[in-house]
CSV table of C-alpha atoms in Angstrom, one decimal:
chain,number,residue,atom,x,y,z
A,1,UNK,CA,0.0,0.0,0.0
A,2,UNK,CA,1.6,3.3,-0.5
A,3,UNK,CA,1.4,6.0,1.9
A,4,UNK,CA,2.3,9.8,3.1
A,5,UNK,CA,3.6,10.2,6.4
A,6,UNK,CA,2.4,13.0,8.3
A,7,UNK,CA,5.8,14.5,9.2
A,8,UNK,CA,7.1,17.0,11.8
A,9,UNK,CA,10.1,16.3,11.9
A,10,UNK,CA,10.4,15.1,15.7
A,11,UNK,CA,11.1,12.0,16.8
A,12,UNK,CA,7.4,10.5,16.6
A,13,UNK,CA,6.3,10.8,12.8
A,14,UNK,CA,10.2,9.9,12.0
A,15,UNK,CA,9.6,6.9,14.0
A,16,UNK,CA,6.6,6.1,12.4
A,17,UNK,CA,7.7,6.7,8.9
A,18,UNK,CA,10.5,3.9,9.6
A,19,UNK,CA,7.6,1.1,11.1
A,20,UNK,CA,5.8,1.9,8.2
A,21,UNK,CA,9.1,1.6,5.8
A,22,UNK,CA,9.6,-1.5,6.7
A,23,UNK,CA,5.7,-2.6,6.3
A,24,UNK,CA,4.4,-1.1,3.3
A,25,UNK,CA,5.7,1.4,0.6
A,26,UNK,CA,6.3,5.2,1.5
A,27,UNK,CA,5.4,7.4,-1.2
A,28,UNK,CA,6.2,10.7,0.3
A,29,UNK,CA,6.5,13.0,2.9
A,30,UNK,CA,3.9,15.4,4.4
A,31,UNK,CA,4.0,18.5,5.9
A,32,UNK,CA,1.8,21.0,7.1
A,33,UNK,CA,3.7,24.7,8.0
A,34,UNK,CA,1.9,26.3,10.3
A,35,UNK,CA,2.4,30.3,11.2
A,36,UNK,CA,0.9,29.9,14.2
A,37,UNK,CA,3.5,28.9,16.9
A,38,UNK,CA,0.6,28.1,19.0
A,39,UNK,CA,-1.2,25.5,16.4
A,40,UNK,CA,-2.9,23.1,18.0
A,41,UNK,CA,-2.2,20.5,15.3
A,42,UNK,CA,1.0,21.2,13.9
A,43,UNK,CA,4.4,21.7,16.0
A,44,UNK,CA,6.5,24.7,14.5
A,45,UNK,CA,10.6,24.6,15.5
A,46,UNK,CA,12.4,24.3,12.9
A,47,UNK,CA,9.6,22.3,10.4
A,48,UNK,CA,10.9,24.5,7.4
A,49,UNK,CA,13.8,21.8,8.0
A,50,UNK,CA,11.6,19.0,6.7
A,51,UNK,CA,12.9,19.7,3.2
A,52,UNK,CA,16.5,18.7,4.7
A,53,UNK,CA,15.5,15.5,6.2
A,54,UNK,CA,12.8,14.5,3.1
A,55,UNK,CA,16.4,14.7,1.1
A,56,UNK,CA,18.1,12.6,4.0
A,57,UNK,CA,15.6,10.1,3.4
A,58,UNK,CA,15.3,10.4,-0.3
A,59,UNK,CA,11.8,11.0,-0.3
A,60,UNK,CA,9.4,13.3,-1.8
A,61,UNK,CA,7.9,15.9,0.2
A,62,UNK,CA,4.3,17.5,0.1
A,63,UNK,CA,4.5,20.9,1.9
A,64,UNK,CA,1.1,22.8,3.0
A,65,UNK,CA,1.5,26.2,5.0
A,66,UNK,CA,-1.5,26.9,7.5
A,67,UNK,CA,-2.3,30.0,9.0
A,68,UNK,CA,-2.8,27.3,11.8
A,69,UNK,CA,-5.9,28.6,13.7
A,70,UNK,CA,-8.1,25.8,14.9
A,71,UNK,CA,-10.2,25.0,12.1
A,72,UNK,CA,-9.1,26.1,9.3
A,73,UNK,CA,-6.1,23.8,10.2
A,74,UNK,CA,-8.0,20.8,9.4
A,75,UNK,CA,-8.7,22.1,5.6
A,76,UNK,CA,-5.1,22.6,5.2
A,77,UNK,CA,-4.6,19.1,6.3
A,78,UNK,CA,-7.1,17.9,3.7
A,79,UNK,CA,-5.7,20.0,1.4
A,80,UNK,CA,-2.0,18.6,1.9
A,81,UNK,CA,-3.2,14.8,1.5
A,82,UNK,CA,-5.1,15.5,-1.4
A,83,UNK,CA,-2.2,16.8,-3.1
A,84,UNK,CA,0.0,13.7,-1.5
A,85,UNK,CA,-2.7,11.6,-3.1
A,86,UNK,CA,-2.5,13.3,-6.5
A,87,UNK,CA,0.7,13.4,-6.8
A,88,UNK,CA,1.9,10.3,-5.6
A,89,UNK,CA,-1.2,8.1,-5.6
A,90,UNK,CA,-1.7,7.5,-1.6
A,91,UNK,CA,-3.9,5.1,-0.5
A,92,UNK,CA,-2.9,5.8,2.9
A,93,UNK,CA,-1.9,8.1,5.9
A,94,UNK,CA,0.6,7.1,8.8
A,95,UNK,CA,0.9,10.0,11.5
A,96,UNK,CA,3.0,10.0,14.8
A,97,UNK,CA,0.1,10.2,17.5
A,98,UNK,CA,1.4,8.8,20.7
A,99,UNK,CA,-1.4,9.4,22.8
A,100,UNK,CA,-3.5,12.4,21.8
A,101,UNK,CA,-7.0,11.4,21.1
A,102,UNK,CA,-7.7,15.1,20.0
A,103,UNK,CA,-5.0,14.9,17.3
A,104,UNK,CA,-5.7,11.4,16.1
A,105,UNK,CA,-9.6,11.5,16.0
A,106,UNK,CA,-9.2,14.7,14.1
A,107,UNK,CA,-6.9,13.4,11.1
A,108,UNK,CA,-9.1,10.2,11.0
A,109,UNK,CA,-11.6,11.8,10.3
A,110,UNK,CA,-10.0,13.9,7.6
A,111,UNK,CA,-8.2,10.2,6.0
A,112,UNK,CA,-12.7,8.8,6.2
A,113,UNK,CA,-13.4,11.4,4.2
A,114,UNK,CA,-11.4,11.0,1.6
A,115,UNK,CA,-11.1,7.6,1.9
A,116,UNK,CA,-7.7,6.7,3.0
A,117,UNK,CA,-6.2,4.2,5.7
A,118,UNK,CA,-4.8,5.8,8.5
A,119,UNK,CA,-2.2,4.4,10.5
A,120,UNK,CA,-0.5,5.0,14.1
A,121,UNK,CA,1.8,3.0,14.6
A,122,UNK,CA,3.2,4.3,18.0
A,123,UNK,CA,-0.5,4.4,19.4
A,124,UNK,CA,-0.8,4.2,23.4
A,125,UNK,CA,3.3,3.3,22.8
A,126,UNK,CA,5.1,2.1,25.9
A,127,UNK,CA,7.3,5.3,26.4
A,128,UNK,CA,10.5,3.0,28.3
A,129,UNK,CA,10.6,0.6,25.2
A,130,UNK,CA,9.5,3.3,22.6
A,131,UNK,CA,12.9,5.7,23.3
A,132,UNK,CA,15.1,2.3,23.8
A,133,UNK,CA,14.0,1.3,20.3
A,134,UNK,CA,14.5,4.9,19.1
A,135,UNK,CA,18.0,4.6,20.2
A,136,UNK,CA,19.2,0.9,19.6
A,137,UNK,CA,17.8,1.5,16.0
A,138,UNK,CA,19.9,4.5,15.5
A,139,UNK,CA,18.1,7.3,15.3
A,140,UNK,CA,20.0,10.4,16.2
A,141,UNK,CA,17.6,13.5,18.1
A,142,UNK,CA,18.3,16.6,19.3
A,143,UNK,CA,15.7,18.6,21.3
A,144,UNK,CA,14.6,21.9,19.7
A,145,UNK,CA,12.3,23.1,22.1
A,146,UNK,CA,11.6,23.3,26.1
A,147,UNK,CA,8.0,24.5,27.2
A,148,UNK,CA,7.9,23.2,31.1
A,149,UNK,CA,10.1,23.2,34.0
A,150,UNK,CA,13.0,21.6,34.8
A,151,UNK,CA,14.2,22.0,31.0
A,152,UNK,CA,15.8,24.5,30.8
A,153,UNK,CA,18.3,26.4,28.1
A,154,UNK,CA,21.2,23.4,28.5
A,155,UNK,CA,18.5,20.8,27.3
A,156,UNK,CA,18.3,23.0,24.2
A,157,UNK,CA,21.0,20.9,21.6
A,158,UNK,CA,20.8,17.9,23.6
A,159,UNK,CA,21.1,14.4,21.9
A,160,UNK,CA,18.9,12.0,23.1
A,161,UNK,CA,21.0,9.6,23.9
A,162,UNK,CA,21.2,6.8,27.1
A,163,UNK,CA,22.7,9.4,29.2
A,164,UNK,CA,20.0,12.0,28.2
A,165,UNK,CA,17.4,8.8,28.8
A,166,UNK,CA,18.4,8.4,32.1
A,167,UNK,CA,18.1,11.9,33.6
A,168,UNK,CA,15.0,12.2,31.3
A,169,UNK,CA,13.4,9.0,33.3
A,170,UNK,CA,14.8,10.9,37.0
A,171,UNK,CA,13.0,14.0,35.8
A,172,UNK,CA,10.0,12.1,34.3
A,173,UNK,CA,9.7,10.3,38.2
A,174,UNK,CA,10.3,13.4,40.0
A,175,UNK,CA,8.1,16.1,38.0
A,176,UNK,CA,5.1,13.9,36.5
A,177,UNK,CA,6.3,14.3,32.8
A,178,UNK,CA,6.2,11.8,30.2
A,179,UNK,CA,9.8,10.0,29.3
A,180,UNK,CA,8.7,11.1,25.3
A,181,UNK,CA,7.9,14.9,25.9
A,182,UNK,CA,4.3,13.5,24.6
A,183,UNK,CA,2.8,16.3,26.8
A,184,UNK,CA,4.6,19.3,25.3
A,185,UNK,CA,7.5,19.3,27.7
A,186,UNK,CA,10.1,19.6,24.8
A,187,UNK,CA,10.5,19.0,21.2
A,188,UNK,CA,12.7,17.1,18.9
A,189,UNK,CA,14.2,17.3,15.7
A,190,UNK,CA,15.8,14.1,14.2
A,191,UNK,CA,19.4,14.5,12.3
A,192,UNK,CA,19.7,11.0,11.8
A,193,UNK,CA,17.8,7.6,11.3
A,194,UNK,CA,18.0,4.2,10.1
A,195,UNK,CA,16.6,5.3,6.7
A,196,UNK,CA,18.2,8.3,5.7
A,197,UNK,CA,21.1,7.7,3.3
A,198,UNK,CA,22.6,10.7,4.7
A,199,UNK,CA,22.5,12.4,7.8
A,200,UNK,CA,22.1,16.3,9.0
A,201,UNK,CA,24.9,18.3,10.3
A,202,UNK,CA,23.8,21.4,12.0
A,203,UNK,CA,26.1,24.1,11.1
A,204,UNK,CA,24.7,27.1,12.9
A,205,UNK,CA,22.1,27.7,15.8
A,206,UNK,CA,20.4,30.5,17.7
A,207,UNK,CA,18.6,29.8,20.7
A,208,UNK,CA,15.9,31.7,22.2
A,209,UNK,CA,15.0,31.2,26.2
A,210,UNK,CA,13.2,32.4,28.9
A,211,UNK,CA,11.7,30.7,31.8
A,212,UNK,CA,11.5,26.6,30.9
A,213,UNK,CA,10.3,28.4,28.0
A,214,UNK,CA,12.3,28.1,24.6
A,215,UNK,CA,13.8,26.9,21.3
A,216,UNK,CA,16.4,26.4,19.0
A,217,UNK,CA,16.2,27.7,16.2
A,218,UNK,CA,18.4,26.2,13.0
A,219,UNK,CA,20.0,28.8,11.4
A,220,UNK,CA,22.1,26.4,9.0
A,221,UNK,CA,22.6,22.5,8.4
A,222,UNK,CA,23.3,20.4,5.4
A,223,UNK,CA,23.4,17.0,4.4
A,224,UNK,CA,26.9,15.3,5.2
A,225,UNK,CA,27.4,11.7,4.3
A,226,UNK,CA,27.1,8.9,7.0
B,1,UNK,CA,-4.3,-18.9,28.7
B,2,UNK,CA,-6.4,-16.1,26.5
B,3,UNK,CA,-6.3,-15.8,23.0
B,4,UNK,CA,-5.4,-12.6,21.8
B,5,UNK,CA,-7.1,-12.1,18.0
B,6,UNK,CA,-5.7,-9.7,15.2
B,7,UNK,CA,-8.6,-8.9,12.6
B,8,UNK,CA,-6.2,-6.5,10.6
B,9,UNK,CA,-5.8,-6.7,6.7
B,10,UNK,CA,-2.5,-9.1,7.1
B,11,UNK,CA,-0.9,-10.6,10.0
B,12,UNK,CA,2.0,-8.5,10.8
B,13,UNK,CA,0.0,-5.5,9.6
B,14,UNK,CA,1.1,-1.5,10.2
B,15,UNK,CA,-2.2,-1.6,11.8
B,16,UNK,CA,-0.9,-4.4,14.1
B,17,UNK,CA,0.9,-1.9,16.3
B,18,UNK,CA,-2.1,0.3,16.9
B,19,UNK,CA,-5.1,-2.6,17.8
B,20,UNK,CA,-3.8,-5.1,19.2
B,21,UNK,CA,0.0,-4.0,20.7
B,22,UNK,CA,-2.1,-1.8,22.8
B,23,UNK,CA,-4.0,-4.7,24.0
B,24,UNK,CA,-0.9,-6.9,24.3
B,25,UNK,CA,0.6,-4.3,27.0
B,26,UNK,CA,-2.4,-4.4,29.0
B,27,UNK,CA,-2.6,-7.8,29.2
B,28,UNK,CA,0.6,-8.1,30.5
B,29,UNK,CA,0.4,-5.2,32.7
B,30,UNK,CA,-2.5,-7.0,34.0
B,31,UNK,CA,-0.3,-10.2,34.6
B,32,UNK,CA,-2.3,-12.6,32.7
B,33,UNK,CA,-0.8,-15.0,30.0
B,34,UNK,CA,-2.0,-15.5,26.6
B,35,UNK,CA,-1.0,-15.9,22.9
B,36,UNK,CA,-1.5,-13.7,19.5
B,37,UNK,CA,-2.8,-15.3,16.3
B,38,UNK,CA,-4.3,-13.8,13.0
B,39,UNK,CA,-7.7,-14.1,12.6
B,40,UNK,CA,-6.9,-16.2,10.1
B,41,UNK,CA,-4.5,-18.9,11.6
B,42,UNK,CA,-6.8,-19.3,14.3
B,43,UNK,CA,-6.3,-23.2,14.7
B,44,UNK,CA,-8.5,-25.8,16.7
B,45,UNK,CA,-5.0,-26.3,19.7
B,46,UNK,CA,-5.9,-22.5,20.2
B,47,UNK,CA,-9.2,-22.8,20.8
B,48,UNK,CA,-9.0,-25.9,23.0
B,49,UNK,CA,-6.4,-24.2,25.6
B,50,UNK,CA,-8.0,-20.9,25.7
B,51,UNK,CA,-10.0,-19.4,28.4
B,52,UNK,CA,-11.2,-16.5,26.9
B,53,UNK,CA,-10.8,-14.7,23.5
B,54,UNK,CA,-10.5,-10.9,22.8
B,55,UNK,CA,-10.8,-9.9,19.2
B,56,UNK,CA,-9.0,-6.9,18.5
B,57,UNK,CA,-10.2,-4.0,16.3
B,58,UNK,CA,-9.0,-3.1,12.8
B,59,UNK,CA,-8.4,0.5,10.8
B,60,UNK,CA,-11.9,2.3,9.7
B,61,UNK,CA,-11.2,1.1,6.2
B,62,UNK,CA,-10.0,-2.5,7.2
B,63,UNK,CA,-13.4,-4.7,6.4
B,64,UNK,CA,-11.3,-7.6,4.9
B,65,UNK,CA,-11.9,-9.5,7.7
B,66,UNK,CA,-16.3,-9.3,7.1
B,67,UNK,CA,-15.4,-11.4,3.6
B,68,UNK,CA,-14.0,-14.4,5.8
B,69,UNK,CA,-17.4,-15.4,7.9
B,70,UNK,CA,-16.6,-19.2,8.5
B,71,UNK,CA,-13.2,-18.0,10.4
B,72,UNK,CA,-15.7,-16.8,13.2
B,73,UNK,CA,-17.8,-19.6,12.9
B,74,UNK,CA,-15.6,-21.1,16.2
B,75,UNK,CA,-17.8,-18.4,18.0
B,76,UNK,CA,-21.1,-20.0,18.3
B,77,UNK,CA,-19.6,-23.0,20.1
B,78,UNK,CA,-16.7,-21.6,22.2
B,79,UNK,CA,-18.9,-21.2,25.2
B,80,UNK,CA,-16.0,-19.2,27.3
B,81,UNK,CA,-15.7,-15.8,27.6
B,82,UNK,CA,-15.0,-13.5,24.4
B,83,UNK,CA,-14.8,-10.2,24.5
B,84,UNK,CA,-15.3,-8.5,20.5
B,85,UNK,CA,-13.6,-4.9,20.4
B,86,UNK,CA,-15.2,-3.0,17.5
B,87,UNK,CA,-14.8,-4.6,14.6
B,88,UNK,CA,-14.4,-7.6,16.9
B,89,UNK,CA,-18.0,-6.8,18.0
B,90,UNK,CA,-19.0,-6.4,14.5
B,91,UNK,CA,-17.4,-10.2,14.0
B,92,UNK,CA,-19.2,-11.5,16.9
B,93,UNK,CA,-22.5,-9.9,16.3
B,94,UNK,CA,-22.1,-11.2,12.4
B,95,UNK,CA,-21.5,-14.8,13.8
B,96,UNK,CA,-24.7,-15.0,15.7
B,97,UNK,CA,-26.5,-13.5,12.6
B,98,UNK,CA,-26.5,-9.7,13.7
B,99,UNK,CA,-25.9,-7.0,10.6
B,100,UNK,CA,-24.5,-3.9,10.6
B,101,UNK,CA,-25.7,-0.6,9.8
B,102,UNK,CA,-23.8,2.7,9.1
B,103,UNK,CA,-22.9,4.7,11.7
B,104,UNK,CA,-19.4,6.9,12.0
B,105,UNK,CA,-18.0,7.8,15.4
B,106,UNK,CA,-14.6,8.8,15.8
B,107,UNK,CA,-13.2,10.8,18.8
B,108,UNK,CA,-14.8,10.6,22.3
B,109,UNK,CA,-18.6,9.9,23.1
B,110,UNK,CA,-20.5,9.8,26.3
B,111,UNK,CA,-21.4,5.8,26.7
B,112,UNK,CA,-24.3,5.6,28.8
B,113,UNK,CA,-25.2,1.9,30.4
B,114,UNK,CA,-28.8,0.5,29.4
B,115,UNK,CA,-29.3,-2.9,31.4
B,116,UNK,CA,-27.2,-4.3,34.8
B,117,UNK,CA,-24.2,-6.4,33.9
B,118,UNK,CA,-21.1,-7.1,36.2
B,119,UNK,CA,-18.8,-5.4,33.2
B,120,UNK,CA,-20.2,-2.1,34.1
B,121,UNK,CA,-21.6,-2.3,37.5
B,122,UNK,CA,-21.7,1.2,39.4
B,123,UNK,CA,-21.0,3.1,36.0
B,124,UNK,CA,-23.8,5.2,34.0
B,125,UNK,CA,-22.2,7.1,31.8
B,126,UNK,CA,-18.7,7.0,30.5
B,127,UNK,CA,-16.4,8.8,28.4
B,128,UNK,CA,-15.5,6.4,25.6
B,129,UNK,CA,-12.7,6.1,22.5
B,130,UNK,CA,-14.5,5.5,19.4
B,131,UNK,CA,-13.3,4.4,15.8
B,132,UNK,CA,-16.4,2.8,13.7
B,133,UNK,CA,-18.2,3.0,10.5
B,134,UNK,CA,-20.4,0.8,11.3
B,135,UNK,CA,-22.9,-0.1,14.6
B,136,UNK,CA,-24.7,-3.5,15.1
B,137,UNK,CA,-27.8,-4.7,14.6
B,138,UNK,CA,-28.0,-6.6,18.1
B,139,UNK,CA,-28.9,-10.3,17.3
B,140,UNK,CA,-31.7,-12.2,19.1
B,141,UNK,CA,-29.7,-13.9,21.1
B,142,UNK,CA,-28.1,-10.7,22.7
B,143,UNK,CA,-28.9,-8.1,24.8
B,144,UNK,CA,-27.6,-4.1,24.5
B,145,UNK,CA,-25.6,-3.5,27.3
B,146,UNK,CA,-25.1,0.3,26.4
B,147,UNK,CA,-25.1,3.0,23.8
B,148,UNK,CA,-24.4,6.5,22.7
B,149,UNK,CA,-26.4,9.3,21.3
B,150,UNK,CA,-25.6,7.4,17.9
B,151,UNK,CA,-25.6,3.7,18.5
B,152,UNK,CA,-25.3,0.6,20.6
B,153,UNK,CA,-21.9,0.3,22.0
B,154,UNK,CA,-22.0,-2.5,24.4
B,155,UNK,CA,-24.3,-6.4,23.9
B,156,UNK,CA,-24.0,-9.1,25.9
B,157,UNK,CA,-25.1,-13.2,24.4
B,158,UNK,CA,-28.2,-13.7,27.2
B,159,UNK,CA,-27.2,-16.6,28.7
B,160,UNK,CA,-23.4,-16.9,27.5
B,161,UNK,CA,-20.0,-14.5,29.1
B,162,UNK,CA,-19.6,-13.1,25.3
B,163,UNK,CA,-19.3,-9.4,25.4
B,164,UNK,CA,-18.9,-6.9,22.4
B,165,UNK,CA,-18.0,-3.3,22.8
B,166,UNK,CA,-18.1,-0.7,20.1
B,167,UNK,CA,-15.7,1.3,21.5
B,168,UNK,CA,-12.0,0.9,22.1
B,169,UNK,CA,-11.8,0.0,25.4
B,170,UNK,CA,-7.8,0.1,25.5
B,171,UNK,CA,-7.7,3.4,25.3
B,172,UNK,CA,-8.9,5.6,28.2
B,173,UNK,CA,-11.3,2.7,29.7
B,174,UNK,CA,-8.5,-0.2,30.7
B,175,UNK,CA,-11.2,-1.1,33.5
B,176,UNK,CA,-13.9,-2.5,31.2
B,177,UNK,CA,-10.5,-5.3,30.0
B,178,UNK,CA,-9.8,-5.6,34.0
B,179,UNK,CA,-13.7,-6.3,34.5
B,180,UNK,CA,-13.6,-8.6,31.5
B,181,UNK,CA,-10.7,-10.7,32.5
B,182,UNK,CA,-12.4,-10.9,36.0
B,183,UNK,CA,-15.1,-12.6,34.2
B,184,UNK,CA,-12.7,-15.7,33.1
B,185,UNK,CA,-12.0,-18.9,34.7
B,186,UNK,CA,-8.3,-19.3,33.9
B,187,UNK,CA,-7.6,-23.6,33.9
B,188,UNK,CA,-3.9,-22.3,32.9
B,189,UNK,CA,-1.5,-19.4,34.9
């Protein structure tokens, strides 16, 4: 069957573009832009990157910018898969969702209406063996983004890797936070995974930061071989 | 020993991961044993040392499984408990002779209980998971156990432990499995 990932470029949809890899055909990449750095649907650090990491993979890429307020969010999603479907014949749509109901009900319903399979492959995902598999299978993620308390500006740049895992499992104990950042506690940005022929290297950064409260933004990266 | 069923398109689906993986973790969060199969490599040595059955749910636009009605036909004589999540309902409910008829929920809906059972003792209404495209026609031999606004999303067989749910009960209502699995006489650990 060949799909369109829903893609972010975080950790999730990358993982979930690799399960379905290795399941069915991927036809391309999707990605909706949102202005809104609030979007309710669609995270924002850094997504003007996906172009970078479609090439990493040597996929297409379907690219739809949203003014990203609430509804009008969902017809930019429709229109994106259409054009997916169009251009490279989709039957169906794999997307990231980990545990939001809001976010996976909503693009179900969008895939029924247009009759396309939706698939989420890291649905109710046990976090612990979800970010061991992330690791072991050699994806490489940095985190672009901290929104709660304790992360603060040193997480921003940070590989994931099984040092990061284990203070991220202290924290996610000691503060109530999910291990994945599922509830908006920080946001990733993969450089690297098991499918991309080459990988990112970020050349240039700025970060932003105030109060658990940041990003990082990607000034400049390129494609260097692996 | 229950007997975890996969209704998705193939076995060792992309859809595997998101109806019955789910499932799979709360069994063994709950601590009981059991085994997966396909729908269709369902075979008699499954049947004989199960204590129970779960059929799992499939994609909205999975029905493969609705073309293949003599692999369910094992239902009308298993006698133990099964419990049929959403297309699993839809499989049970087909065995006994129940249809379907349209009706599309997706998101969360208030499920409110219709008639005393010991799977939803001391609830009335619930927030529920849905994913469906079709409800059931509840077949004589059944009872509705409890519905939405838009359809029946619980039946229970009158005088028989099998139990199908509409809604996904994996996902935000891990009590209704807990209640379930209370329900079974496990011969095996």
């Amino acid at each position: 069957m060949k799909l369109g990932v829903l893609f972010s470029g975080g950790k999730d949809s990358m993982f979930a573009c690799w399960q379905a890899i290795r399941k069915e055909e991927v036809a391309c990449l999707i990605t909706v832009v949102s202005r809104n750095p609030e979007s309710y649907m669609f995270h924002t650090p850094n997504i003007r990157l996906a172009a970078l990491q479609a090439e990493a993979a040597g996929l297409p890429l379907v690219e739809v910018e949203t003014a990203g307020e609430k509804e009008e969010e969902l017809l930019d999603l429709k229109r994106a898969l259409l054009a997916a479907r169009e251009q490279y014949g989709i039957e169906g749509v794999v997307t990231g969702a980990v545990l939001s109901v809001y976010q996976a009900a909503r693009v179900q319903r969008v895939c029924r209406e247009l009759g396309l399979w939706s698939f989420n492959p890291l649905w109710l995902a046990d976090q612990e063996a979800y970010m061991e598999e992330l690791i072991d299978a050699g994806f490489t993620v940095v985190i672009v983004g901290v929104f709660s308390s304790p992360f603060d500006e040193s997480w921003l740049g940070r590989e994931i890797d099984r040092r990061t895992l284990d203070e991220l499992r202290t924290i996610a104990k000691k503060y109530q936070v999910t291990l994945t950042g599922e509830g908006g506690e920080f946001e990733t940005f993969v450089v690297d995974a098991p499918f991309f022929a080459r990988r990112i290297a970020i050349e240039e950064t700025s970060k932003v930061y105030r109060n658990y409260n940041g990003v990082l933004r990607i000034e400049r990266a390129g494609l260097v071989a692996k | 020993m229950i007997l975890l069923i996969d209704l998705c398109y193939r076995d060792g689906s992309l859809s595997r991961d998101e109806f019955v993986a789910p499932v799979e973790r709360l069994l063994r969060r709950i601590g009981v044993a059991f085994t997966i199969r396909h729908y269709t490599t369902v075979g008699a040595q499954d049947l004989e040392s199960a204590d129970a059955a779960i059929l799992c749910g499939t994609a909205l636009m999975d029905t493969g499984y609705t073309e293949h009605p003599e692999l369910f036909r094992w239902l009308l004589t298993f006698e133990r408990p099964v419990l049929g999540i959403s297309s699993g309902m839809l499989a049970l409910a087909a065995a006994f002779g129940g249809g379907t008829e349209p009706c599309r929920e997706i998101g969360m809906a208030d499920v409110r209980v219709l008639a005393p059972d010991p799977l939803f003792a001391g609830q009335e209404v619930f927030p529920a998971y849905t994913v469906h495209e079709y409800a059931v026609q509840v077949p004589g031999e059944f009872v509705a156990l409890a519905a939405s606004d838009a359809c029946v999303q619980a039946i229970r067989h009158r005088s028989l432990p099998l139990y199908g749910l509409l809604f996904h009960p994996e996902v935000r209502n891990e009590w209704v499995v807990e209640r379930f699995l209370g329900l079974v006489d496990r011969q095996s650990p």
